[in-house]
Coordinates of C-alpha atoms in Angstrom, one line a residue:
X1 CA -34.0 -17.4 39.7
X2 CA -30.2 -17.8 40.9
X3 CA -29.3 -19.8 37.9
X4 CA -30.5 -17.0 36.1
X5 CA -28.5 -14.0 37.6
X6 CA -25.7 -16.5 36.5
X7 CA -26.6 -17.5 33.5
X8 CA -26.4 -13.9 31.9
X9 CA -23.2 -12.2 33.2
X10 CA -21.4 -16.0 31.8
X11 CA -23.2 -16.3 28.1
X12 CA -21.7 -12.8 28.4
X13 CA -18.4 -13.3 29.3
X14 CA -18.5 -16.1 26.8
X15 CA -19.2 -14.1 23.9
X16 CA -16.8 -11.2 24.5
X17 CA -14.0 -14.3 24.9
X18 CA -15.5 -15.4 21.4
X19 CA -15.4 -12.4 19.8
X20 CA -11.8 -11.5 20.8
X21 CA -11.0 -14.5 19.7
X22 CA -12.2 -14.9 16.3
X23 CA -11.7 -11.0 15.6
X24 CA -8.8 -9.4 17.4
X25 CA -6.3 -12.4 18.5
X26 CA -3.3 -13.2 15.6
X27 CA -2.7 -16.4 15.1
X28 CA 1.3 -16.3 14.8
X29 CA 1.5 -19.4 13.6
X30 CA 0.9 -18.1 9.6
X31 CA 3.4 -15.5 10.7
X32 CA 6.8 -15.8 8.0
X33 CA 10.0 -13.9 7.9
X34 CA 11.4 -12.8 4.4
X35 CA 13.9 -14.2 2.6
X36 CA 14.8 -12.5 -0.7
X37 CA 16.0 -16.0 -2.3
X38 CA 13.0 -17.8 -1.2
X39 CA 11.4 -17.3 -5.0
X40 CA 14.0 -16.8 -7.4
X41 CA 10.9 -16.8 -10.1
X42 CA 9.9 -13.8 -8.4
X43 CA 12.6 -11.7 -8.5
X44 CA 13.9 -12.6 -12.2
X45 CA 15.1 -9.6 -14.3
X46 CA 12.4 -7.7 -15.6
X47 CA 12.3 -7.3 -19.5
X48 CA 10.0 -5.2 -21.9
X49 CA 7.7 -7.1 -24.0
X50 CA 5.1 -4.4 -25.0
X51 CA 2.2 -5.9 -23.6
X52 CA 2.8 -7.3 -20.2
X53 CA 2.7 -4.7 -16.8
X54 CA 4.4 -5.7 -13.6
X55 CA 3.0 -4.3 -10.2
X56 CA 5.3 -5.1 -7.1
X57 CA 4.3 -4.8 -3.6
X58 CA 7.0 -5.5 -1.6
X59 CA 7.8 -6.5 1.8
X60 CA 9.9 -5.2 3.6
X61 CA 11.4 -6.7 7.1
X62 CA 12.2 -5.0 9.9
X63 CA 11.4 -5.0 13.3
X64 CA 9.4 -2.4 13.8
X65 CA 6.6 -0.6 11.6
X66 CA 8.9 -1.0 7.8
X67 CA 6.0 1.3 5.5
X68 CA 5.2 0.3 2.0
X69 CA 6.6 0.3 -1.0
X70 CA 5.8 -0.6 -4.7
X71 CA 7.2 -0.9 -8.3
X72 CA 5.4 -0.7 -11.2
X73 CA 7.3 -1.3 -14.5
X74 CA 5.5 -1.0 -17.6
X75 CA 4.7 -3.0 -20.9
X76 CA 7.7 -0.4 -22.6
X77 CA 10.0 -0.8 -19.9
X78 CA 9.7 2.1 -17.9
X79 CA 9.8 2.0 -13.8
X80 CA 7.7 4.0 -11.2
X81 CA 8.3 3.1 -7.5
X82 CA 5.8 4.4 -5.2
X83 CA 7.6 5.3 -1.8
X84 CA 10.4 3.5 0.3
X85 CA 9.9 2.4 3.4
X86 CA 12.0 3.2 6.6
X87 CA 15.6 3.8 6.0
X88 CA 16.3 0.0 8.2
X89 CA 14.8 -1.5 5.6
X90 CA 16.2 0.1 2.1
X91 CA 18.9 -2.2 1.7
X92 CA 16.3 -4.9 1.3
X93 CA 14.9 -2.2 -1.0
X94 CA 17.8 -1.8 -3.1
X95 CA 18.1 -5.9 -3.3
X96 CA 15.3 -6.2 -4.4
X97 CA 15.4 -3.2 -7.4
X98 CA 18.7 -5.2 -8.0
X99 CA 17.5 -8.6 -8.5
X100 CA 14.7 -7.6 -11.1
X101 CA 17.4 -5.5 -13.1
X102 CA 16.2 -1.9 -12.1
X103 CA 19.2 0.5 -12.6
X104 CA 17.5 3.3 -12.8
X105 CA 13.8 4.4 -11.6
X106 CA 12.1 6.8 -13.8
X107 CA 9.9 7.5 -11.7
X108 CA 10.2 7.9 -8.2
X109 CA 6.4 9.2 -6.0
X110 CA 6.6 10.1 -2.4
X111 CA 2.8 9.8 -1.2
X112 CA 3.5 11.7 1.6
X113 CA 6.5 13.0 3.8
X114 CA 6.6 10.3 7.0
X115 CA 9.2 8.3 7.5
X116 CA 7.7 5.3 6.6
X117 CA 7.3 5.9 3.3
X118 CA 10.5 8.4 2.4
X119 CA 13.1 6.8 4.4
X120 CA 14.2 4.4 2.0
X121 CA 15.0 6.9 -0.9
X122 CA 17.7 8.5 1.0
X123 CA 19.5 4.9 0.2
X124 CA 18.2 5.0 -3.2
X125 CA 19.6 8.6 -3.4
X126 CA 23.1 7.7 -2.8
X127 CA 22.8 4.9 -5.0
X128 CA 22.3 7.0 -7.8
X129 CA 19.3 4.8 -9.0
X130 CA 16.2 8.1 -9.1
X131 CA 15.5 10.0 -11.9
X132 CA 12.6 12.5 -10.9
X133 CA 9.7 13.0 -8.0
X134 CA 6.3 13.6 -7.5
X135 CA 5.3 14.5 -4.7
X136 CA 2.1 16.3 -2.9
X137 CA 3.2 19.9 -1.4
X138 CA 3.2 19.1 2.1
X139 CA 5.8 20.8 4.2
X140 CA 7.3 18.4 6.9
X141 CA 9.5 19.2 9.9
X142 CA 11.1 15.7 10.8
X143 CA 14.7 14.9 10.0
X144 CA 14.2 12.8 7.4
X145 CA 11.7 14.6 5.2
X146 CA 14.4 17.5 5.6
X147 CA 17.4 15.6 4.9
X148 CA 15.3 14.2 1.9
X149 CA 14.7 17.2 0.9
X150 CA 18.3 19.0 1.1
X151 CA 19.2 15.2 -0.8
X152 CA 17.2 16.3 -3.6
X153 CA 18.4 19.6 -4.0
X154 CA 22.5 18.6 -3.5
X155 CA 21.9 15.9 -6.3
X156 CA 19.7 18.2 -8.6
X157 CA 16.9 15.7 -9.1
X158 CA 13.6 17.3 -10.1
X159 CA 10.8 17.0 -8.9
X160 CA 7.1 18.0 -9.0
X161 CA 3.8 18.5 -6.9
X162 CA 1.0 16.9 -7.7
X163 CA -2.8 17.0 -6.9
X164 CA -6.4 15.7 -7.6
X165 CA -7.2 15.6 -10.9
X166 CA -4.3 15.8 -12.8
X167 CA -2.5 12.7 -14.9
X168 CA 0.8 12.2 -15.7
X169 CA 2.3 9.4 -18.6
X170 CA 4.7 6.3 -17.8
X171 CA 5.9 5.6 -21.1
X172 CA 3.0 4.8 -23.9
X173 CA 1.2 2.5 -22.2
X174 CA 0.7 3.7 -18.8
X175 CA -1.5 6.8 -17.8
X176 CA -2.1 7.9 -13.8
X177 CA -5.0 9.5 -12.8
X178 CA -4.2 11.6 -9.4
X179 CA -7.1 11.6 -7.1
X180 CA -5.9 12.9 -4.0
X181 CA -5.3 15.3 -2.1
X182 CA -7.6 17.8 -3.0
X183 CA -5.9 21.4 -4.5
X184 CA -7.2 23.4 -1.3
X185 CA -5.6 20.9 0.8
X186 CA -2.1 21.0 -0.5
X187 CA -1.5 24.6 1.4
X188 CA 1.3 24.2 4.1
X189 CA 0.3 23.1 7.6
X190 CA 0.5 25.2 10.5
X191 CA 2.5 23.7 13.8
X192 CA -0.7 21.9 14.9
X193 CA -0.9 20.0 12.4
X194 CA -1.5 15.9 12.9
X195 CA -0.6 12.8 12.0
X196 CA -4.0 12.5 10.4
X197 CA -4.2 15.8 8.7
X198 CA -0.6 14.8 6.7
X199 CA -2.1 11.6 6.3
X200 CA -5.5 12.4 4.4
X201 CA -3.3 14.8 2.3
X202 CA -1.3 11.7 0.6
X203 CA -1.3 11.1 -3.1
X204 CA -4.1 8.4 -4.2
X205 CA -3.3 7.4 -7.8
X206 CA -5.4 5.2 -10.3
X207 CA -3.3 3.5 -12.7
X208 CA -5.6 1.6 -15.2
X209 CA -4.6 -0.9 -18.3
X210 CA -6.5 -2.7 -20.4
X211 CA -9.6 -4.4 -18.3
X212 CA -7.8 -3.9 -15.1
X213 CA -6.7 -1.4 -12.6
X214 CA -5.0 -0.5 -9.5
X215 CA -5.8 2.1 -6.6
X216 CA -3.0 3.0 -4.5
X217 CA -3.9 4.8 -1.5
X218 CA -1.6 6.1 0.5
X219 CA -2.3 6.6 4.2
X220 CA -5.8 7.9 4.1
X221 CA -8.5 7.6 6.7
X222 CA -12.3 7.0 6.8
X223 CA -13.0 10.3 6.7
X224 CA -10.9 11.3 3.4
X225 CA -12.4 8.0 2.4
X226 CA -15.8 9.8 2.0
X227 CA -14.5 12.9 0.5
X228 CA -13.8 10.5 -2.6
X229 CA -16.5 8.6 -2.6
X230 CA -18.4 11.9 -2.5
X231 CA -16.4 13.2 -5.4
X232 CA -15.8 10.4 -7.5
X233 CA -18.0 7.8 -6.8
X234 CA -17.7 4.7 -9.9
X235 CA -14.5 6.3 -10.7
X236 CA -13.1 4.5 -7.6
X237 CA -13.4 1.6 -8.9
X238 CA -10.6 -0.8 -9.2
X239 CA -9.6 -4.4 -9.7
X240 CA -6.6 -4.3 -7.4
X241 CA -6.5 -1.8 -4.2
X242 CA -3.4 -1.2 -1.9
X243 CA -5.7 -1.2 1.8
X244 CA -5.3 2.5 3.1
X245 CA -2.7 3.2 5.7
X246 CA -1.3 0.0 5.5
X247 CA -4.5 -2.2 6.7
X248 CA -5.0 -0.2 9.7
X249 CA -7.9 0.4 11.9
X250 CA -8.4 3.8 10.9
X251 CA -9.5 3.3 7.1
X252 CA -11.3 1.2 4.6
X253 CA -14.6 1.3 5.7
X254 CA -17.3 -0.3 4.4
X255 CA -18.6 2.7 2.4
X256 CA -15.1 2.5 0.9
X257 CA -14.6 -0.8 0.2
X258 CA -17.5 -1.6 -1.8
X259 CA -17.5 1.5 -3.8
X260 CA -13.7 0.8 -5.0
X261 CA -15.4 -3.0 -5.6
X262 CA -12.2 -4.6 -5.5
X263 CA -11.4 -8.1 -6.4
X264 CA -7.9 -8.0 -4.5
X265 CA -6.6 -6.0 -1.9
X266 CA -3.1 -6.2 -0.9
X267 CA -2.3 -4.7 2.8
X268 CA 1.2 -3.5 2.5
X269 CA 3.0 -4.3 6.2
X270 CA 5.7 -6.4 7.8
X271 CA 3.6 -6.9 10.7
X272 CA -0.5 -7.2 9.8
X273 CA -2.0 -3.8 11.5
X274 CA -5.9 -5.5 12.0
X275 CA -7.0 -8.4 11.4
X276 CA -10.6 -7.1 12.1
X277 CA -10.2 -4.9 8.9
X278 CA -8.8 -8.0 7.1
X279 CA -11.5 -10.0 7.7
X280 CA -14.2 -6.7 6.9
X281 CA -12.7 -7.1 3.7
X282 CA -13.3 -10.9 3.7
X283 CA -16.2 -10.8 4.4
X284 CA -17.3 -8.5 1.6
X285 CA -15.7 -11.1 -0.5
X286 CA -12.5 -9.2 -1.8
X287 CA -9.6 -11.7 -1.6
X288 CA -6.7 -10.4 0.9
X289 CA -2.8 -10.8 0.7
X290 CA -1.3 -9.0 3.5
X291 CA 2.4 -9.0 2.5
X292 CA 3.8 -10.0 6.0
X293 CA 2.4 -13.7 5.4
X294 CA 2.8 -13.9 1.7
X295 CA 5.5 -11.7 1.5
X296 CA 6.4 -10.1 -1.6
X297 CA 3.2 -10.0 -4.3
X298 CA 3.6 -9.5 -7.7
X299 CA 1.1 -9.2 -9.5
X300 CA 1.2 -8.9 -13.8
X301 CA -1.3 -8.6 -17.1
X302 CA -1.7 -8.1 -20.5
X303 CA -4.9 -6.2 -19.8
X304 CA -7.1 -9.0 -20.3
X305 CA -5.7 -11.7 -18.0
X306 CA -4.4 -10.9 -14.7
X307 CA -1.6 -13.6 -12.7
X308 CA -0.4 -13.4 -9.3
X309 CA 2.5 -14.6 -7.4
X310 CA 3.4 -14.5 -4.0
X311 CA 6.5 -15.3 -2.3
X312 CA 5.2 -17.5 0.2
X313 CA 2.4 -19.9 0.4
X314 CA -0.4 -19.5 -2.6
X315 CA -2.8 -16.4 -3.3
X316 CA -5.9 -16.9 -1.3
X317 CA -9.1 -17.9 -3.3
X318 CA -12.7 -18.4 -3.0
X319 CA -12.2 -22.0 -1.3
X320 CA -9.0 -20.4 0.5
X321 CA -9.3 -17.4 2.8
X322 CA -8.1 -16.5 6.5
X323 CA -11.4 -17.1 8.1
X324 CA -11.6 -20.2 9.6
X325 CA -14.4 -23.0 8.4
X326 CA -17.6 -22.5 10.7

């Protein structure tokens, strides 16, 4: 009877060291650091061909939390980057918009108005290197979203708000269809407003070409998550999909995962915010490259074929993935 009263409280204190273990713990061992020379392939001047489109998710270093940012540059040549990281890490920003032969962004989109994902225009600003903004209509109080702002306005740069279910043109090949945030959400906060509630009000943009397609997502939760699916169920669907709020625990759900159906998903981070949602996505087969261990992805098609390159290591694949062999 007393090896039973033992027996229990240790196969349970076995299996919660199991599954911390196998879920939560990081191995830092597949941890890298960037280099911006590592893949000279990567970063070779971009060129217009008419048929090929470049999507860039780039990683960007920093100590602490850097944000996200993206370039897409189209079959015609035109450029859209989708926010800019912390203001630390926009002169690895600006490198990299240097290296691939970017002197001028056509298109710059501002998701939403946190730090982590405006900082780096301010940089981008000064350089010059910003044609025009979209942006949702979210008033902001910190310092940078105001100094961002009051940058705008000295330098003249338009911009424009956008909403759910409008689309905009880059160039003649490229047409975005804005999903998020709803029109009734897009009225200004009051003071007691959250980090969520500017959050779930980010821009979510589908950008499809030829047989293929990309969802970016912003920072959106579980619970916007559903509002989608509830209003545009299929429509979600995508080949590629930027993980909402960076990878993080509060977003892509299950719900949302297989409804968007993705076959990649890239988690857009220096430092990989859960490895329990990586491996949710893993495990509903959707192949993962968080940018802080393959650093820069770069993804490009003709709309019928779709490559990938990553600046460190190799894209995993079916016989590839972070879980280890049972």
């Amino acid at each position: 009877m007393k090896s039973k009263l033992y027996f229990y409280p240790s196969l349970l204190i076995f299996l919660l060291i199991l599954l911390y273990t196998t879920i939560f713990q990081r191995n830092d061992s597949i941890t890298v650091q960037a280099d911006l020379d590592t893949n000279e392939e990567l970063y070779a001047p971009l060129e217009s061909d008419g048929e090929t489109l470049h999507v860039y998710y780039f990683y960007l270093d920093y100590t602490q939390k850097s944000g996200s940012s993206m370039l897409i540059y189209t079959p015609d040549g035109f450029s859209m980057l989708i926010d800019a990281g912390i203001p630390e890490s926009s002169s690895l920003l600006s490198g990299y918009l240097n290296h691939l032969g970017i002197e001028k962004i056509d298109l710059a989109i501002a998701t939403h108005p946190h730090h982590d994902h405006i900082g780096g225009f301010l940089r981008l600003l000064e350089e010059e290197k910003i044609k025009q903004f979209y942006l949702p209509k979210i008033d902001h109080i910190s310092d940078i979203y105001l100094e961002w702002m009051a940058k705008i306005e000295e330098t003249s740069i338009p911009y424009q708000y956008l909403h759910a279910n409008q689309t905009f043109s880059l160039g003649n090949y490229v047409t975005i269809n804005v999903l998020n945030p709803f029109k009734n959400q897009t009225k200004t906060l009051s003071d007691s407003y959250s980090v969520a509630d500017i959050n779930n009000r980010s821009l979510v943009l589908k950008l499809e070409y030829g047989n293929h397609s990309f969802l970016f997502t912003g920072d959106i939760y579980n619970e916007q998550e559903e509002k989608l699916i509830a209003l545009y169920g299929s429509q979600l669907r995508a080949t590629v999909m930027e993980a909402p709020h960076h990878g993080g625990g509060t977003s892509s759900s299950i719900h949302f995962i297989r409804q968007v159906s993705p076959e990649y998903v890239i988690m857009n981070a220096n430092v990989l915010q859960s490895l329990y949602v990586l491996r949710r996505y893993e495990i509903l087969g959707v192949s993962v490259l968080p940018t802080d261990i393959y650093g820069t992805v770069h993804l490009k098609t003709d709309g019928e074929t779709l490559k990938i390159m990553t600046e460190f290591n190799s894209p995993p694949t079916d016989q590839m993935k972070h879980i280890p062999p049972g």
